[in-house]
mmCIF file of C-alpha atoms in Angstrom:
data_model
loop_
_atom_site.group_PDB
_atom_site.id
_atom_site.type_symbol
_atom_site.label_atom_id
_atom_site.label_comp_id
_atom_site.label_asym_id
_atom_site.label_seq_id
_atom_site.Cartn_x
_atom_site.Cartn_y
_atom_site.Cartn_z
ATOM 1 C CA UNK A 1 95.888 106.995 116.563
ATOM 2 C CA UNK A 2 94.069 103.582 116.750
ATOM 3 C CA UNK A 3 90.864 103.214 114.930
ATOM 4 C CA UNK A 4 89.040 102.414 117.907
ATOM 5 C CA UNK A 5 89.281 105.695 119.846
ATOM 6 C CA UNK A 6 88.538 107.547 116.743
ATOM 7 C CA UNK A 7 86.342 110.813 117.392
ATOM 8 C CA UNK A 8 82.818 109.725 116.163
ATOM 9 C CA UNK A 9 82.720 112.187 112.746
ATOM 10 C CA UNK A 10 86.114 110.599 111.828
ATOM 11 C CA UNK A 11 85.071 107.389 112.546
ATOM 12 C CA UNK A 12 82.145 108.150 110.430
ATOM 13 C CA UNK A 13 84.557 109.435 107.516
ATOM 14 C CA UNK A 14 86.687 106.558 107.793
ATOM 15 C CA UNK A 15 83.946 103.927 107.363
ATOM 16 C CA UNK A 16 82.400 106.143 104.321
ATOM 17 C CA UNK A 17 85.638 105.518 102.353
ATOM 18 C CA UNK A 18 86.475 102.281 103.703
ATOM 19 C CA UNK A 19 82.842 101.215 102.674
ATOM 20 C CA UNK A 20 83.105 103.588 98.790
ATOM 21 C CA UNK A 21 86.750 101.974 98.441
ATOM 22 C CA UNK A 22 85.534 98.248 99.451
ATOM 23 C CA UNK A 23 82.754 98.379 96.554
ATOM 24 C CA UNK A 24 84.677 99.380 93.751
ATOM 25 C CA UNK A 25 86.777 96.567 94.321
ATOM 26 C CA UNK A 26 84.568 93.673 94.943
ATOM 27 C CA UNK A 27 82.715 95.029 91.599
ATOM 28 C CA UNK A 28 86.015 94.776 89.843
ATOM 29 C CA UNK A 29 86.792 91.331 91.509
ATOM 30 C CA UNK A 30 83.629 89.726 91.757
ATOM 31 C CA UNK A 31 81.481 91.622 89.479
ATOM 32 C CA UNK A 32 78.098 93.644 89.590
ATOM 33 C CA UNK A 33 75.673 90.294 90.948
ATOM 34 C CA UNK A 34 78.748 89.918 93.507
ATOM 35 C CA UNK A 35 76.360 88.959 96.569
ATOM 36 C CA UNK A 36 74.984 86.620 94.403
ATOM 37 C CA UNK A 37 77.853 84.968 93.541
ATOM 38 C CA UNK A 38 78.243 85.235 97.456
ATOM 39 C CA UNK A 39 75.651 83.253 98.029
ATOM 40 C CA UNK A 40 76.863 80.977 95.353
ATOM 41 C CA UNK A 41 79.480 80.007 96.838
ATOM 42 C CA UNK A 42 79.217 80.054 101.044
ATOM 43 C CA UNK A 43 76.117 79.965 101.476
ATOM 44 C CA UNK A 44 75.544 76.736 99.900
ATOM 45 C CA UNK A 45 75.197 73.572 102.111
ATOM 46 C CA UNK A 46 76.895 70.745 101.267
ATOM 47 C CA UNK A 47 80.415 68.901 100.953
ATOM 48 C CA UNK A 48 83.808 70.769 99.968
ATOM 49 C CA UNK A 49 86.744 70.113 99.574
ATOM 50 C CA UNK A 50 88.236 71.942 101.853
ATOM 51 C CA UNK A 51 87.371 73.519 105.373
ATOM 52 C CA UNK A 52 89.583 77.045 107.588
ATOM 53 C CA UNK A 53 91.841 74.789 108.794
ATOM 54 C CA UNK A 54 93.336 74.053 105.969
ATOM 55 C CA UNK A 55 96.277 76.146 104.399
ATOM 56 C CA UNK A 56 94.771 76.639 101.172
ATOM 57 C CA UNK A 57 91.726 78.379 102.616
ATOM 58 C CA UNK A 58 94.382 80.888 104.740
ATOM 59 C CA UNK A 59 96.204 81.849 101.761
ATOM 60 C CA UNK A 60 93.203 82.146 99.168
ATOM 61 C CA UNK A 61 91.369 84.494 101.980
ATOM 62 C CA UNK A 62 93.936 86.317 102.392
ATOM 63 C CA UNK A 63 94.756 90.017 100.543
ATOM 64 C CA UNK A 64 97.857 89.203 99.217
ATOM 65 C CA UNK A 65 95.978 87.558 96.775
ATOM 66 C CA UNK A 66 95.722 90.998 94.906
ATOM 67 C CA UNK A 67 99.652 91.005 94.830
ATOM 68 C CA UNK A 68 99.938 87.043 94.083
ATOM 69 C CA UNK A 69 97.522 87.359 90.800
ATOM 70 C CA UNK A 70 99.567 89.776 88.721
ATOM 71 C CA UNK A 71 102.283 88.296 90.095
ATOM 72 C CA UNK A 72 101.076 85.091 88.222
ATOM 73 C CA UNK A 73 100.011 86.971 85.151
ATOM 74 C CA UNK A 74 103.429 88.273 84.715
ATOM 75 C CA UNK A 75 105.596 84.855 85.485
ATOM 76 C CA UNK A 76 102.773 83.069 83.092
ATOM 77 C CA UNK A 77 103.877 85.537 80.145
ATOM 78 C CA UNK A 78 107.287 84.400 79.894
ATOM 79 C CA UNK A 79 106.529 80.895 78.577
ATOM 80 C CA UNK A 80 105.396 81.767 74.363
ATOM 81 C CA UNK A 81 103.133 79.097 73.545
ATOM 82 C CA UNK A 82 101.415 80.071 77.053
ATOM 83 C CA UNK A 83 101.028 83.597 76.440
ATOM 84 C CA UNK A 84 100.464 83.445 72.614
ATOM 85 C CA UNK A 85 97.298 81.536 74.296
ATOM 86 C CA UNK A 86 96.134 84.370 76.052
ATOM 87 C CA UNK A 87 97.209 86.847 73.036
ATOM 88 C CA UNK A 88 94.869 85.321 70.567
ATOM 89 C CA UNK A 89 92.290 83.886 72.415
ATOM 90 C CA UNK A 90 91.778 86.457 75.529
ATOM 91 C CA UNK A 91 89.786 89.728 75.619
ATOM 92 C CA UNK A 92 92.108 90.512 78.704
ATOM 93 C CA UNK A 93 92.372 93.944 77.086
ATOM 94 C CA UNK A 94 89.317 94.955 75.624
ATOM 95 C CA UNK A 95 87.696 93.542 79.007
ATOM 96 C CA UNK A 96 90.328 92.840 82.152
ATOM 97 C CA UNK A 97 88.314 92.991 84.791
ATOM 98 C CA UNK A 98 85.665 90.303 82.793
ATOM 99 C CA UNK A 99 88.942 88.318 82.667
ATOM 100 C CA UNK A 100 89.776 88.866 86.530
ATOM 101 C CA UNK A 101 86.163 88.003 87.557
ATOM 102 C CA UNK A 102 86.383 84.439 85.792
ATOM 103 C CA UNK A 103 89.719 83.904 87.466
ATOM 104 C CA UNK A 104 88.479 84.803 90.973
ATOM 105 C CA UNK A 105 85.312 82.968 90.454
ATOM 106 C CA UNK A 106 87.582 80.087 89.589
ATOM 107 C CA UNK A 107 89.253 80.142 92.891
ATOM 108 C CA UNK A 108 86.456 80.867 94.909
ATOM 109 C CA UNK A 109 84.723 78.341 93.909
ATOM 110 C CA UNK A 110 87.074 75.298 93.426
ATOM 111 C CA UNK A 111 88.002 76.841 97.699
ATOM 112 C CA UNK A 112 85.853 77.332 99.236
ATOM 113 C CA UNK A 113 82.538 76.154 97.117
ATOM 114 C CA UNK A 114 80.573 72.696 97.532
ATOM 115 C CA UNK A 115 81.825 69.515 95.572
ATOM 116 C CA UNK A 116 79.115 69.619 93.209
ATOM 117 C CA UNK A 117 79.961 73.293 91.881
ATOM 118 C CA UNK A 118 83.471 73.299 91.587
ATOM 119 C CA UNK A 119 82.805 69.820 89.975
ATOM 120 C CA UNK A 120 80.503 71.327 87.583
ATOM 121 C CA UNK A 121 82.614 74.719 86.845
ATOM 122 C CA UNK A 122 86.031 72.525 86.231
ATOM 123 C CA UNK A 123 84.198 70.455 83.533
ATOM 124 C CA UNK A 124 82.901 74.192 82.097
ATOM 125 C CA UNK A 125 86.560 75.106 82.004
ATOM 126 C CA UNK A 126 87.974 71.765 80.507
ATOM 127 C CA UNK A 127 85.496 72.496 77.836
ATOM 128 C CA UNK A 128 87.126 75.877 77.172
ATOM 129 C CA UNK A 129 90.743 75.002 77.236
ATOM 130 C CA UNK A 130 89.635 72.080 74.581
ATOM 131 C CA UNK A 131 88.692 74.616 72.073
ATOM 132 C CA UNK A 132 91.386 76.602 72.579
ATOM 133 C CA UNK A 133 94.636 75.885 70.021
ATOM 134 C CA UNK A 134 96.895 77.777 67.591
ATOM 135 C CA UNK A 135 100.386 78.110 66.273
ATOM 136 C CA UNK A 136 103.217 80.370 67.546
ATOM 137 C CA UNK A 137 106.304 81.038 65.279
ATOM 138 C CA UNK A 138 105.345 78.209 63.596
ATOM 139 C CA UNK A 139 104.804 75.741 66.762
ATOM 140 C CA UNK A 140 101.390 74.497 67.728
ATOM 141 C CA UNK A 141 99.917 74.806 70.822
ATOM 142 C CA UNK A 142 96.935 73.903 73.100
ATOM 143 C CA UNK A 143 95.479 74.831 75.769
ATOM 144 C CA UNK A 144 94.647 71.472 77.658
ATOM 145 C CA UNK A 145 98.151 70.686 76.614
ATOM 146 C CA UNK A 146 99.633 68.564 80.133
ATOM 147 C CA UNK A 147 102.700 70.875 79.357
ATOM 148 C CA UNK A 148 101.629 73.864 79.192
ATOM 149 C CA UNK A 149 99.109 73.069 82.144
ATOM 150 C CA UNK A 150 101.820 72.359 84.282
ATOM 151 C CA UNK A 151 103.780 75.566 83.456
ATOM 152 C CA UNK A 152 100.530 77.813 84.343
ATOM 153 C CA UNK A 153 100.211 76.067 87.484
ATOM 154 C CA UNK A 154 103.519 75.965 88.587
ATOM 155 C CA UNK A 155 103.686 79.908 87.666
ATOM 156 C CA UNK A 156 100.111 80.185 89.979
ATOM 157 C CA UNK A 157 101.000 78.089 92.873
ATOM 158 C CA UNK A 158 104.386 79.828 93.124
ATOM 159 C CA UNK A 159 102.776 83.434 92.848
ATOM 160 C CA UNK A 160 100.374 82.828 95.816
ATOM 161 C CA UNK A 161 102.760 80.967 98.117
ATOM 162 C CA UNK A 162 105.528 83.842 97.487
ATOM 163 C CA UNK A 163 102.918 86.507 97.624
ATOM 164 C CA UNK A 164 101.015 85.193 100.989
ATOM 165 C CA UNK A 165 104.681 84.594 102.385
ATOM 166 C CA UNK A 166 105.994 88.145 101.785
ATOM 167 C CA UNK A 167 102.655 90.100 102.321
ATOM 168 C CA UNK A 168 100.229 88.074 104.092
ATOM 169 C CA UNK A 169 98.653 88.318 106.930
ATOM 170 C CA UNK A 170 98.953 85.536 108.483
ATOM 171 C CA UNK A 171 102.410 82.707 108.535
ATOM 172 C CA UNK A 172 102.422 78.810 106.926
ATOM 173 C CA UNK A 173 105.317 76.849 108.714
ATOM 174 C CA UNK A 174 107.298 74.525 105.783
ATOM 175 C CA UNK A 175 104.917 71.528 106.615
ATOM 176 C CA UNK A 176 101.810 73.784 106.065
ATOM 177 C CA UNK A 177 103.225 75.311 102.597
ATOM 178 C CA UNK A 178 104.175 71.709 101.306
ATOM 179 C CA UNK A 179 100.463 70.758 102.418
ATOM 180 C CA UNK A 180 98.819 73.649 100.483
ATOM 181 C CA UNK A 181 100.945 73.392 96.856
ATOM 182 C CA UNK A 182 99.523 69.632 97.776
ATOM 183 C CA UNK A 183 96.037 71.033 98.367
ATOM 184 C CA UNK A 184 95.981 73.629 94.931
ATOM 185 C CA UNK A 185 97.273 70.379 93.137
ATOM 186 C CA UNK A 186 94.352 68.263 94.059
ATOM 187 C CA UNK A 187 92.525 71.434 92.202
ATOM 188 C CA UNK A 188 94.318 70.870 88.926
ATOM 189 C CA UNK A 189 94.401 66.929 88.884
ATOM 190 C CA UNK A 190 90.645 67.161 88.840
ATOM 191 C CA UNK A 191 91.023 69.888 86.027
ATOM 192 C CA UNK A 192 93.017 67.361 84.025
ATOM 193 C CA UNK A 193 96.440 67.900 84.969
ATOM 194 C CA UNK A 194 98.013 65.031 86.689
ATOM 195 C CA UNK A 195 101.404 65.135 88.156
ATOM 196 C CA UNK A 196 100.869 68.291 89.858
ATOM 197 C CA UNK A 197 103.665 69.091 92.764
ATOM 198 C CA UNK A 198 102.642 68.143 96.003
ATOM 199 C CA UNK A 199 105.464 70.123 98.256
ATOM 200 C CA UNK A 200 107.361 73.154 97.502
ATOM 201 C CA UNK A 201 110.667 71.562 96.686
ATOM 202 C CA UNK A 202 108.832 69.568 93.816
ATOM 203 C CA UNK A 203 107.264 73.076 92.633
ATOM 204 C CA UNK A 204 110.470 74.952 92.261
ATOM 205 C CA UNK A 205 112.112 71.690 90.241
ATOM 206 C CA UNK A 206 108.995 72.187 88.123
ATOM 207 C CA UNK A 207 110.101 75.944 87.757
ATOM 208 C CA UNK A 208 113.584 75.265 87.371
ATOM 209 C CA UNK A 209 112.545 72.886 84.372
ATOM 210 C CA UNK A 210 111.026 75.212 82.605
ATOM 211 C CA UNK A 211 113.599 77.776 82.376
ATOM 212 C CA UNK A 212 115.498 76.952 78.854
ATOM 213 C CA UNK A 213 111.670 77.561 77.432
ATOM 214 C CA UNK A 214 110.677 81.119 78.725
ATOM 215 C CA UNK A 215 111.098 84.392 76.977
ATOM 216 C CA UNK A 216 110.495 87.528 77.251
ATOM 217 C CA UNK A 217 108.552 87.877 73.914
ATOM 218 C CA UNK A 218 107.031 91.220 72.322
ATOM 219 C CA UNK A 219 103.589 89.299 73.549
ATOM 220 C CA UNK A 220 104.605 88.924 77.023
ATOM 221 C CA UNK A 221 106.399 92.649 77.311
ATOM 222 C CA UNK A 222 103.247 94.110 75.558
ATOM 223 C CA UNK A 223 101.514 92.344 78.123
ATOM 224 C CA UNK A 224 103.348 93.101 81.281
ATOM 225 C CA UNK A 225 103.178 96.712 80.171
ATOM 226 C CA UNK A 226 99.494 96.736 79.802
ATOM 227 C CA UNK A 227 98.758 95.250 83.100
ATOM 228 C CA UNK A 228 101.423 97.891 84.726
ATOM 229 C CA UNK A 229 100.480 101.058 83.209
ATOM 230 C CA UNK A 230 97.389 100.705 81.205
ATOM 231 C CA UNK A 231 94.665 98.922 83.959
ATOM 232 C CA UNK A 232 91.306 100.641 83.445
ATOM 233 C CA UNK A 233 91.144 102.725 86.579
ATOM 234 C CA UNK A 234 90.419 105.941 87.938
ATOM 235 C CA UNK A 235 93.383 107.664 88.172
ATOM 236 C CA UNK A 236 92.499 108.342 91.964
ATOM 237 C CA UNK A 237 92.923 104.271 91.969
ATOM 238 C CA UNK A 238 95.842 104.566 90.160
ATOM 239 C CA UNK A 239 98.320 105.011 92.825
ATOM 240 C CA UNK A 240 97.028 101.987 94.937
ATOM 241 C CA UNK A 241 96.904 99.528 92.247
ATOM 242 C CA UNK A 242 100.786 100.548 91.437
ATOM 243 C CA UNK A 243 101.188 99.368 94.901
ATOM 244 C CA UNK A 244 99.808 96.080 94.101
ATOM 245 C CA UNK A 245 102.012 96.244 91.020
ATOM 246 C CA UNK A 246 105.402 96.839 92.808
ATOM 247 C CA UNK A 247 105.026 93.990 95.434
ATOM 248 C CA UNK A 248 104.455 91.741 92.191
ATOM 249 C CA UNK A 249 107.207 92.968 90.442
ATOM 250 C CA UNK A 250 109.139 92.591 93.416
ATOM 251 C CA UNK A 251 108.767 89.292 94.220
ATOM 252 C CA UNK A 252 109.330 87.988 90.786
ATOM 253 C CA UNK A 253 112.757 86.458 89.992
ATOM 254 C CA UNK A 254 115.481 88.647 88.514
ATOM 255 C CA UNK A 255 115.297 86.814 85.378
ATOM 256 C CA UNK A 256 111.835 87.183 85.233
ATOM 257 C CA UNK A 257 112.080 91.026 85.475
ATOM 258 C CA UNK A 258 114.813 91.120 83.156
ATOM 259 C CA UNK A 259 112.645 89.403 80.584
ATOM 260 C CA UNK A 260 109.953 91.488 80.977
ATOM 261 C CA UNK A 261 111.947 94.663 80.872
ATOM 262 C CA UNK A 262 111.087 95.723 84.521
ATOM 263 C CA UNK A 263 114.761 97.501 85.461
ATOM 264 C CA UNK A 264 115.529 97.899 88.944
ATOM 265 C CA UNK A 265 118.292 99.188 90.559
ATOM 266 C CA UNK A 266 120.359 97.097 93.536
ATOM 267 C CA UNK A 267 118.319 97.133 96.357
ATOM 268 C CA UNK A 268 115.671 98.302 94.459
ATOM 269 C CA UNK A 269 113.182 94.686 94.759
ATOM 270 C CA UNK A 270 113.391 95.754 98.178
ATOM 271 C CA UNK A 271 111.610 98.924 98.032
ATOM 272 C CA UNK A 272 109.368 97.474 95.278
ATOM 273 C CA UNK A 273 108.238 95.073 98.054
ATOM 274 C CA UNK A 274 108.005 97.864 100.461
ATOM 275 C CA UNK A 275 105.485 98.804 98.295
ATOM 276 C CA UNK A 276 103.191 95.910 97.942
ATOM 277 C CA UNK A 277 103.164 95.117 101.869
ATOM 278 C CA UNK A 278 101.916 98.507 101.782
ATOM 279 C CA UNK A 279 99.359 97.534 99.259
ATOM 280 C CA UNK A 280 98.693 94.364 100.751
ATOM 281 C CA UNK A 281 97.626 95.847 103.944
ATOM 282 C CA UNK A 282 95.469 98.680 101.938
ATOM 283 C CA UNK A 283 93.696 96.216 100.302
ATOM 284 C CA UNK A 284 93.240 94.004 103.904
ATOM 285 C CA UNK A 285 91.525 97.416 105.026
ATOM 286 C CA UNK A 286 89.029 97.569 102.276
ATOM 287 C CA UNK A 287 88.309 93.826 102.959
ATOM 288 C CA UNK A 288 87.386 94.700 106.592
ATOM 289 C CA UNK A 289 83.792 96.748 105.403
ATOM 290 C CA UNK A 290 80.944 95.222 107.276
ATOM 291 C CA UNK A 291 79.823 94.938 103.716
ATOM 292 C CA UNK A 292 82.879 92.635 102.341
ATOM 293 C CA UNK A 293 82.522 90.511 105.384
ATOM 294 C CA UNK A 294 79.310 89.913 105.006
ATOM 295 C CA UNK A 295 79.819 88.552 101.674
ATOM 296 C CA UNK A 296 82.654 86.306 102.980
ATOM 297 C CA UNK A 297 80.650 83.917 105.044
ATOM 298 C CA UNK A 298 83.321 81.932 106.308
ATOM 299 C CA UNK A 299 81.703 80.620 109.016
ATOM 300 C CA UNK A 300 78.326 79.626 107.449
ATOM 301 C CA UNK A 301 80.713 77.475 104.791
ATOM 302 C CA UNK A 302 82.612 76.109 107.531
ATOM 303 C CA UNK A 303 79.029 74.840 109.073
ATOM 304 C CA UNK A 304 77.453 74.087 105.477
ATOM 305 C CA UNK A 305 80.682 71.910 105.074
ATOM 306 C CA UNK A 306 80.323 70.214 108.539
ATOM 307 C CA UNK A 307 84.025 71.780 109.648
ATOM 308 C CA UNK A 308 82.294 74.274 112.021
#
């Protein structure tokens, strides 16, 4: 039955848990003050750097995002100096969703924000990653180093372009995907890492590099397992976010899954995918609360901008 003929008290029903569903995740995305940060970020006017016609606004929008950023969590694991990183220097346990907020208010921001504040949160971030070294088996490591920075990305950009491609809801023709890994690596460059790929054939030589380095290490297992099984949930929430889970798992490369000690039968990616379309287009019906789109003022940025 479409939603638009639906009898007024279901209708009613519908919107209820649409509208209870949409604000436990924006409060798990975006945080507690998330109109604020709302207003942070469209309402501003001003420059940006880029406007809805461009790809990287259609992907970032778009809710296989949800899918696309454990996907990256997972392929980031693999590389050890990356993940030991994130193992003694994150809280990602003790407080994931803290974690996923800075992350999304990354994105957001460096998007679909003016010049001035994604200007002003990249320096905050170079700042961080300056501060944060260590040693791994014996191997030092840091986190503005160009090499690791380049694996993370790489990881990233792949992870949202595979994501959007197998559970978005929208299309990017080649030219458009070559334009938006050039678009996401205009955001790094002015993070500090030059040499980002600027068309999908240069980001899977990038991935293909890397290779001989990644490993499945009790780090990156520990943490594959934690963000499978152990997110801090309801279980009633449970079920959906496994969803979210599969299509991640799905889409990762059989090496990657091997690594990580995901085992999946032949044919069995496939229904894992199933899966995360599914919870893709869940997550695309929470998103469509008057409440969510009111947040997401796309058109006011586009105007604030001056590419309304």
């Amino acid at each position: 039955m479409s939603l638009l003929v639906l009898p007024g008290p279901v209708r009613r029903v519908h919107d209820a848990l649409r509208h209870r569903a949409a604000l436990q995740l924006r409060d798990h995305v975006a945080g507690a003050d998330a109109t604020r940060r709302a207003d942070s970020i469209w309402g501003k006017t001003g420059e940006r750097w880029f406007g809805p016609a461009d790809p990287i606004w259609r992907v970032h929008l778009d809710a296989a995002m949800f899918v696309a950023g454990i996907r990256a969590l997972l392929l980031q694991s693999l590389h050890p100096l990356a993940m030991a990183g994130v193992d003694q220097h994150s809280s990602y346990r003790e407080d994931p969703w803290g974690r996923l907020q800075l992350t999304s208010n990354f994105i957001s921001t460096t998007t679909f924000g003016t010049v001035p504040d994604a200007e002003r949160l990249l320096a905050r971030v170079r700042g961080i990653h300056r501060r944060v070294h260590g040693e791994f088996a014996g191997v030092p490591y840091r986190a503005d180093d160009p090499h690791l920075l380049a694996w993370v990305h790489a990881a990233e950009v792949d992870s949202f372009l595979t994501c959007f491609r197998a559970f978005g809801g929208g299309s990017l023709t080649d030219a458009e995907a070559d334009e938006y890994v050039a678009q996401i690596g205009f955001v790094s460059m002015q993070l500090g890492f030059e040499g980002a790929p600027t068309s999908v054939a240069g980001l899977q030589e990038t991935l293909e590099a890397f290779r001989p380095e990644l490993r499945g290490t009790a780090q990156a297992r520990s943490a594959a397992h934690f963000i499978a099984w152990k997110p801090p949930l309801a279980l009633t929430a449970r079920p959906a976010y496994l969803s979210l889970v599969a299509g991640a798992v799905g889409t990762l490369p059989a090496y990657a899954r091997e690594m990580l000690g995901f085992r999946t039968p032949p044919g069995g990616a496939a229904v894992l995918r199933g899966m995360g379309k599914a919870g893709a287009a869940g997550v695309r019906w929470m998103l469509s609360d008057p409440r969510i789109q009111a947040d997401r003022r796309v058109n006011q940025a586009a105007q604030a901008a001056g590419h309304g």
